Amino acid sequence: MTNRYFMNIAEKVKSCARRMAGLSDKQLQTVTNNLKSQLKSGRTLDQILPEAYAAICEADRRVLGKYPYDNQIYGAVAMHHGCLVEMNTGEGKTLTATMPLYLHALTGKSTILVTANEYLAYRDAAQMRPVFSFMGLTERAGVTRHPGQTLTNDQKRKNYSADILYTTHGTLAFDYLLNNLVRRAEDRFLRDFYFIIIDEADSVLLDGAQMPLVISGSPRVQSNLYEMTDFFVSTLKEDRDYLTEDKAVWLTDHGVAYAERFFGISDYYDHRNFEINRHVTLALRAHVLLKRQEDYLVSDQDEIVLLDNDTGRSLPGMKLRGGEHQALEQKEHVPLTQEQRSVASITYQNLFLMFPKMCGMSGTISNARQELRSVYHKRVVVVPPHKKLRRVDRKDRYFVTAQEQFKAALEETLKCHRKGQPVLIVTATIQDTQIFSHMLVERSVPHSVLNADNAYWEAEIIAAAGMRNAVTVSTGMAGRGTDIKLEEGVAGLGGLAVIGIGRMENLRLERQARGRSGRQGDPGSSQFFVSLEDDIVMTMYSEKAEEYLDRSRPISPWKLRHLINSAQKTREEQSISTREQSVRYDKILRRQREILYGARNRLLDRAQIDRETMWGIINDALTSFVKSHPDLQEHELTRYVLDNLSYEIDPEILTPHKDPNELLRRMQQYAAKLYDRKIDIFDHQEQAQDYMRQCILRALDDGWVEEVDYLQQLQYAITTRGTAQRNPVFEYSREAYHSFEDMKETMKKNITRNFFLGDPETDANGQMNIIFP
């Protein structure tokens, strides 16, 4: 599809709009049912798009008092065709989304818009609900007005059954995982995925793509290795014992040899030493990669509180996964919390790839078009602004030291503030907001600082940043999705002045900061103040930067610019590589997850289990036992029967036999009798089917919990294998395959055990309850 094609479709929408404008309210409302009928009669979404878009545009005008501009219609057409659309801040993405949402909701299938936080989802749902209701569609918010408030499954089912749902990407991801953990079909609440719009798409698909969303379950036995490996890591030296790159750290050959001596083991990478390997990796990450006051802080209650550098907010209650949080607690010598098992996990990448139709919008997505094409197979379309951009983007100012950088930024802030011009100071880190806030306090400048825990409060502060004399200090992502409107008279003062402090991790974040100013053709300005002491420079080129910081070597203006800008470019390249690696890892888990969840859903949907299928599982379990015990002793056979088949033993049948084939034959005969005896206790066939389904479901869930938990841990341990001349992704794939095969064998054993030793009881309501062994 070309841009010209999208424009031609947009022109057809405008042509239909003239007819829609002449309809009465009642006539306009009948369009919805008419379009639904057209779809049922065989017409396609492409064919009805012009009429559908024209109808909802007219409804927007009558209900909301806003009619989409030509550029918004153009962007909506591109989204229908699966594109990721870049629209400048203030160009009306919320109104644009009403068109593809309305069109796809006509199919009666799941139609969802996800955005960055609960505030935006709740706000946009409330604002757009009247127009969808006017057109005869139901629309709901999948989040609550009060953060932390939870929804029941019945409430979620009502939300997801609406024609259109506004929610957050995090809520959707966890709901998907929870929906696949239910034990009864009636507890499920999700519909099959169909169409989704991702607001702030670059933040979700790129910046948030690496971190898996994990549901934790029962606690694991607390390891005693945290203290030992923490001490071991404290004795290591960088470059000699370990190396770091981006967000990875691993032992060198020297470090591996030292670890083998320290722990008294012969092969550090042997499967038997997996737990030592894992805990060393966790301790290394805690000491080397995670920085106090940058990634986390220690509260007055001696608890680790994580920090989100993107939004500038603390994350109380959130924990790192796979034991990393406990390693961090050990590093800081605070009480260790209980490590939880991972029972379900998914990344945003794999979540959104499940949707047959996926599109998105953002103000800063074009810089990543190549990666988005590669990972998501999505084209990026840049929508021209409705009004010409009047913002002045001044050249960056480069400094050697942070002291010079902050001083210059303060002088520029005070210069704007004296004439009443609003100023938004955007920093690269939380610490920089605190430093600059302190400097403003010393100069008696009233200001707001956005390091909030509440997105609702945060949005209100950002929205007021365009008031006369306002000074707002914020991290780059805080308040994203909220427009800054200028107070009357502020345009004459030059509009909003954005002052950036510090080179950010990528150009998209800097463009997002600049985009705060110049909304809808408003005047404004932006300028960044950067130095060699910016975090990204010190992280990527610390040794080079130190040479110039201590003044031992002079640095030319060209060299200064090159070093600072190269740090950003290198960091972005590493981030892309890390995201690609993450995709490869999770693709392996995705295949397993699809198999398991598919089997679960078939069981919940009351799939019939014939005798041949159940007996095949039992026979495999018996065969596996016999093969694994070539020199079977009588007490071992007795123990197996008591633990897996029956609490009563027939000594005549189950005596050990030298011929394993004969032993297997006799065990099969015995199991066949037990099978018939178990089936005979049920009043009717469907009751027996229900019992078998529950036996299998229980075994699937138990096995899958162990598998997910193991693979989560494996990702941490596997990073060190690159130093052993092994490909980490290949090693992970190989280990994952073997663990999946082991899981299947364990499941067969547990299904057999559940079937023979389960104790079913039927209550007064006819509901079967099973006490499993």
Short mmCIF file of C-alpha atoms in Angstrom, two decimals, residues 43 64 72 84 131 205 225 240 257 269 366 389 398 400 436 455 533 574 641 676 702 738 744 758:
data_model
loop_
_atom_site.label_atom_id
_atom_site.label_comp_id
_atom_site.label_asym_id
_atom_site.label_seq_id
_atom_site.Cartn_x
_atom_site.Cartn_y
_atom_site.Cartn_z
CA ARG A 43 -18.74 -7.28 2.01
CA LEU A 64 -17.81 15.67 20.84
CA GLN A 72 -6.29 12.31 11.02
CA LEU A 84 2.33 2.14 12.75
CA VAL A 131 -19.69 8.93 20.64
CA LEU A 205 7.00 -2.30 21.29
CA LEU A 225 23.62 -19.54 48.10
CA ARG A 240 40.29 -9.99 34.87
CA ALA A 257 38.49 -21.17 36.86
CA TYR A 269 28.81 -25.13 33.23
CA SER A 366 9.85 6.80 12.52
CA LEU A 389 5.36 23.37 12.92
CA TYR A 398 28.01 20.66 24.47
CA VAL A 400 32.91 18.93 29.19
CA PHE A 436 18.23 20.71 39.04
CA ALA A 455 -0.11 8.96 36.70
CA GLU A 533 29.44 13.35 32.41
CA GLN A 574 23.24 -2.40 21.70
CA VAL A 641 2.79 -48.99 43.04
CA ASP A 676 -11.70 -50.45 34.75
CA ASP A 702 2.01 -28.47 37.68
CA HIS A 738 15.28 -31.12 26.65
CA LYS A 744 6.08 -34.18 28.99
CA GLY A 758 -7.32 -39.25 42.87
#
